Coordinates of C-alpha atoms in Angstrom, one line a residue:
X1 CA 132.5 -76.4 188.3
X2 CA 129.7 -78.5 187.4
X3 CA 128.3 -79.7 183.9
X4 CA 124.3 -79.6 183.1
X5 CA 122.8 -82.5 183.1
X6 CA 122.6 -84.3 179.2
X7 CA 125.7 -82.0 178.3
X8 CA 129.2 -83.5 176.9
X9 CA 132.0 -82.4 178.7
X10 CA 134.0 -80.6 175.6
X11 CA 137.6 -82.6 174.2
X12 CA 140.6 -81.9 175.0
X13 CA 143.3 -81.2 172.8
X14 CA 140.2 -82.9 169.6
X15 CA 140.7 -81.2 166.7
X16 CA 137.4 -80.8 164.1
X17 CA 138.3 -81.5 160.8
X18 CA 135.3 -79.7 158.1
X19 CA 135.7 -81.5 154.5
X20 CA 134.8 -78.6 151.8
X21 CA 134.2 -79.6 148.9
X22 CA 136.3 -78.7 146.0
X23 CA 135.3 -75.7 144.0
X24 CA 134.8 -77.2 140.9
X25 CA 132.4 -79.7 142.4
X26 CA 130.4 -76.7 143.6
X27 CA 127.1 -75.1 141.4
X28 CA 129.5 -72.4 140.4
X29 CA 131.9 -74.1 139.3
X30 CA 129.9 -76.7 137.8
X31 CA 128.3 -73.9 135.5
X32 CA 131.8 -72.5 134.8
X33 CA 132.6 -76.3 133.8
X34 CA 129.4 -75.9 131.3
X35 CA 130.2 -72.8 130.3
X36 CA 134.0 -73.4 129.0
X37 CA 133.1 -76.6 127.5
X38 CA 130.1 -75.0 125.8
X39 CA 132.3 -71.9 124.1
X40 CA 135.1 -75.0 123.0
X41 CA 132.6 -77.2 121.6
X42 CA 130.8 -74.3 120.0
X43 CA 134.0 -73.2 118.0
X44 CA 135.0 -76.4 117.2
X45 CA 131.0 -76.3 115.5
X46 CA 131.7 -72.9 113.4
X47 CA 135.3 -74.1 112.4
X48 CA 133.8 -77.4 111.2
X49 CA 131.2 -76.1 109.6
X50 CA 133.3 -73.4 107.9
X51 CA 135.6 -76.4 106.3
X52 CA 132.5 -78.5 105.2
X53 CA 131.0 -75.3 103.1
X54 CA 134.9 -75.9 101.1
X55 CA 132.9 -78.4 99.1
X56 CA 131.0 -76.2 97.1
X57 CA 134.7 -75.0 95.6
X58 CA 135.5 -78.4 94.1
X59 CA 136.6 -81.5 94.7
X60 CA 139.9 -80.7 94.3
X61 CA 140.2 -78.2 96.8
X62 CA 138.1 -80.0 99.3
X63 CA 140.4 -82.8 98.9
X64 CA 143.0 -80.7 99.4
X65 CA 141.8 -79.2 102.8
X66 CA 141.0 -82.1 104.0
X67 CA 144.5 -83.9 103.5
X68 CA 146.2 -80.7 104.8
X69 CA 144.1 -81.0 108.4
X70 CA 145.9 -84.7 108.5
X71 CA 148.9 -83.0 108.2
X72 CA 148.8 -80.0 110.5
X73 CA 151.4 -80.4 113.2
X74 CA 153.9 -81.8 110.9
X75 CA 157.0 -82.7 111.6
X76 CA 156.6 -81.8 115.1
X77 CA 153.9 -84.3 115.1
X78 CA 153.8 -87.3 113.2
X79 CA 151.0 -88.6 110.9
X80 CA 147.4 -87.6 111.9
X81 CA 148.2 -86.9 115.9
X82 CA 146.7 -83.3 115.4
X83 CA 143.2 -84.5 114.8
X84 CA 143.7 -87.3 117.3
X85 CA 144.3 -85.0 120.2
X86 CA 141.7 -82.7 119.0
X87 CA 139.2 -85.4 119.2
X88 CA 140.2 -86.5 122.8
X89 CA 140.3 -82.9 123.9
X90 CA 136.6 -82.5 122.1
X91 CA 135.6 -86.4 123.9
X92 CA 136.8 -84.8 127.5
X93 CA 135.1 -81.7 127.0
X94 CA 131.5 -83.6 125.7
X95 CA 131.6 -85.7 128.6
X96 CA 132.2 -83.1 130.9
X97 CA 129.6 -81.0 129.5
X98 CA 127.5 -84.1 130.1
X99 CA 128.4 -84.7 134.1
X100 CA 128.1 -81.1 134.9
X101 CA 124.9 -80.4 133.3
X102 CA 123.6 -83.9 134.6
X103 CA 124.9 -83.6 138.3
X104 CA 122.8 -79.9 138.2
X105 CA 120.2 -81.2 137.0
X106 CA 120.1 -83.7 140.0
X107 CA 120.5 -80.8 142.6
X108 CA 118.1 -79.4 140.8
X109 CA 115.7 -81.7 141.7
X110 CA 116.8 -83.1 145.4
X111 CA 116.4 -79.3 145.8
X112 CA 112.6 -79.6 145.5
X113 CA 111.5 -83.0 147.2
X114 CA 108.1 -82.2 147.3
X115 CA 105.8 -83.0 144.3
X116 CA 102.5 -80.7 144.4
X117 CA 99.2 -82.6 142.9
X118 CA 98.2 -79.1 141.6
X119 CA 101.4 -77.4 140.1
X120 CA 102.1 -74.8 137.8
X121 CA 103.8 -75.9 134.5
X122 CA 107.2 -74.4 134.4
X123 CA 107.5 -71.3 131.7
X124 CA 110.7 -72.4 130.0
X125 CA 111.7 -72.7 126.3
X126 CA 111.3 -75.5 123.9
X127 CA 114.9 -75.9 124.1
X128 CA 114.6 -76.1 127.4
X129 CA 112.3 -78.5 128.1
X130 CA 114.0 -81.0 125.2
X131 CA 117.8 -80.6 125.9
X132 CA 117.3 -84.3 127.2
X133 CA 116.4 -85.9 124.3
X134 CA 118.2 -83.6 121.8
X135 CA 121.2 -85.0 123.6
X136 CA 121.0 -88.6 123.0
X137 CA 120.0 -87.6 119.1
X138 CA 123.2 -85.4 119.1
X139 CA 124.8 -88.5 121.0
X140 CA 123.9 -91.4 118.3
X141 CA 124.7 -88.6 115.7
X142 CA 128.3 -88.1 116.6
X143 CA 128.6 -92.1 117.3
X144 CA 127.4 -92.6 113.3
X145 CA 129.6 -89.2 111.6
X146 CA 132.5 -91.1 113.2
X147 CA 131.9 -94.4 112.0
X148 CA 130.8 -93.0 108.6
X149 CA 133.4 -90.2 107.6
X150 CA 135.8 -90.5 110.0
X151 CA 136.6 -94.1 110.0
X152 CA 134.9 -95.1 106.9
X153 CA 133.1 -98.3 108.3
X154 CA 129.2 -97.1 107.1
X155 CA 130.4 -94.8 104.4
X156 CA 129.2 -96.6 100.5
X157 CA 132.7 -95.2 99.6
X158 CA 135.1 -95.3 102.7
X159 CA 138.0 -94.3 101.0
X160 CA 139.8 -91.4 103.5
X161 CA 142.3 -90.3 99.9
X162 CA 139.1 -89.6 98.5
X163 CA 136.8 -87.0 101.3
X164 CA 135.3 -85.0 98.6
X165 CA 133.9 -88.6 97.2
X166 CA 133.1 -90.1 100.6
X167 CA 130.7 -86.7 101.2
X168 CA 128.8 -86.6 98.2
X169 CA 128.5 -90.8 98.1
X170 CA 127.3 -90.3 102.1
X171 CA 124.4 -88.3 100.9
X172 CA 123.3 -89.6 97.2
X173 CA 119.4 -89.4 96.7
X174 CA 119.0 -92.8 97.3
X175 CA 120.5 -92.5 100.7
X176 CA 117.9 -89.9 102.5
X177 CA 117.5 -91.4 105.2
X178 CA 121.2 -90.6 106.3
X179 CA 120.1 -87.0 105.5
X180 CA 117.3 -87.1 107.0
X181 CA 119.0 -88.3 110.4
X182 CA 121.8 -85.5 109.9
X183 CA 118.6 -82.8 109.6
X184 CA 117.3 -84.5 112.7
X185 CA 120.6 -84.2 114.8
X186 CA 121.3 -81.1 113.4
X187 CA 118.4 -79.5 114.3
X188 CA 118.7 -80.9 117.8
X189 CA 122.5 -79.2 118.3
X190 CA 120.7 -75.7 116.8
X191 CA 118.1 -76.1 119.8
X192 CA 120.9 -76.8 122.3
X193 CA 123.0 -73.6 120.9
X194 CA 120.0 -72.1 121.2
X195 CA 119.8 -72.7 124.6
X196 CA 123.2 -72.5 125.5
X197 CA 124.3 -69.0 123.8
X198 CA 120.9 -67.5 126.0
X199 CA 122.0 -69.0 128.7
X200 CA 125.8 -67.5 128.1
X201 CA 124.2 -63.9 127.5
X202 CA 122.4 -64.0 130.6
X203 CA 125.1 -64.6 132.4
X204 CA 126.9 -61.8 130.9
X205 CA 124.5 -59.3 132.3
X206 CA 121.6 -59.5 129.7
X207 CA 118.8 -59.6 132.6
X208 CA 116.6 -56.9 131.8
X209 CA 113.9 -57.1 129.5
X210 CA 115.3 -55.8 126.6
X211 CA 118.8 -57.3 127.4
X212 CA 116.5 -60.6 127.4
X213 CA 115.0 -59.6 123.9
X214 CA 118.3 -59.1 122.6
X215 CA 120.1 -62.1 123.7
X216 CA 116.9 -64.5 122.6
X217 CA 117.9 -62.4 119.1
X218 CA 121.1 -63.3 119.3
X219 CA 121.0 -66.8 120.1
X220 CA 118.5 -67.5 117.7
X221 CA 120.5 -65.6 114.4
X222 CA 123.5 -68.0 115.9
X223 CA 121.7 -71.4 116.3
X224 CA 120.0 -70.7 112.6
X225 CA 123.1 -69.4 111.1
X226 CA 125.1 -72.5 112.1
X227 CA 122.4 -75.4 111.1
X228 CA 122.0 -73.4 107.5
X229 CA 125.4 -74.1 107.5
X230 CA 125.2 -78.0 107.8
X231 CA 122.4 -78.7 105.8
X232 CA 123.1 -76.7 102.9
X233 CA 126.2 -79.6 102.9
X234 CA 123.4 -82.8 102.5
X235 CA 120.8 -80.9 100.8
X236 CA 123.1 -79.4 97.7
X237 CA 124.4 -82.9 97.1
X238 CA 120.6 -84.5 97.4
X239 CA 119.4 -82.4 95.1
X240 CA 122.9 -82.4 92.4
X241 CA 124.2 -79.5 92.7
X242 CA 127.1 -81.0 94.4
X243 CA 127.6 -84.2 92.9

């Protein structure tokens, strides 16, 4: 027995160890990871937006919803723990929305190396093409609603016994440029549900052409739906019929 010249002789008793890489961490299951944390977040968007439309029956009912979501959980849980672990389960889930979307994004790219002088532009949406910026908008948004009627730092009022006063003081006439941002944010989260319910109907099987027609449907009614139910919030109190 001889061995060809430039050939290793093979190991004995060496055993090859392959590291996969865990299936989360894969495209699939980084879009699965997107997907889940997309339907949470979206949810989370219609039952918000469901409670904020309570203010157009009252003050006193509004105040009263709002003290009963401090006390859901109780006695099981104490104080305001509910909304507490609801906002770190809605935290996990944004920044893993974030990371999975933003490590795609990055294959995306490493995928194509080569830059063309002469290239085709790309024939994607508008929502598309601006989920970047739409996301640090969304980003400073959330940072400010926290800081303004959650905490009460940057609200004129700030008084968390009082919500239903803390609103309509948050967007008084003379304060429009706090509406204005919300319209701006809120517009941004109606592009990315926009994009996202699409994206979520395609993946359901919606890949024909008229499948394609009727998700783009869909996920526009949805994305418009949901910001007319936001805005009508800041706008009725701007113009005093909520006051």
């Amino acid at each position: 027995m001889h061995w060809t010249t430039g050939a290793s002789p093979p190991s004995v008793g060496c055993v090859v160890v392959t590291r996969t890489r865990s299936p989360i961490r894969s495209n699939v299951g980084l879009k699965a990871v997107m997907a889940v944390t997309g339907i949470l977040l979206a949810l989370f968007l219609i039952a918000h937006m469901l409670g904020n439309l309570k203010v157009f029956t009252g003050e006193t009912s509004f105040d009263h919803y709002a003290h009963w979501l401090r006390d859901i959980g109780k006695p099981l849980l104490p104080g305001v723990w509910f909304l507490w672990i609801l906002r770190t389960v809605l935290v996990v889930a944004v920044v893993a929305h974030i990371v999975a979307a933003t490590v795609l994004a990055r294959r995306a790219r490493a995928a194509r190396p080569v830059k063309y002088a002469h290239r085709k532009k790309i024939n994607g949406s508008y929502a598309a093409r601006t989920m970047r910026w739409g996301g640090v908008i969304i980003l400073l948004f959330v940072i400010y609603h926290l800081l303004d009627l959650t905490t009460g730092t940057l609200n004129p009022v700030g008084n968390e016994s009082k919500p239903y006063g803390n609103v309509v003081a948050d967007f008084a006439p003379e304060r429009w440029y706090v509406t204005l941002f919300y319209t701006l944010a809120i517009v941004a989260v109606g592009f990315h549900l926009r994009h996202g319910a699409f994206s979520a109907f395609r993946s359901l099987g919606q890949q024909t052409p008229r499948g394609e027609r009727r998700a783009r449907t869909a996920a526009l009614v949805f994305a418009v739906l949901l910001c007319a139910g936001y805005l009508v919030v800041p706008f009725a109190v701007l113009t005093g019929l909520v006051s």
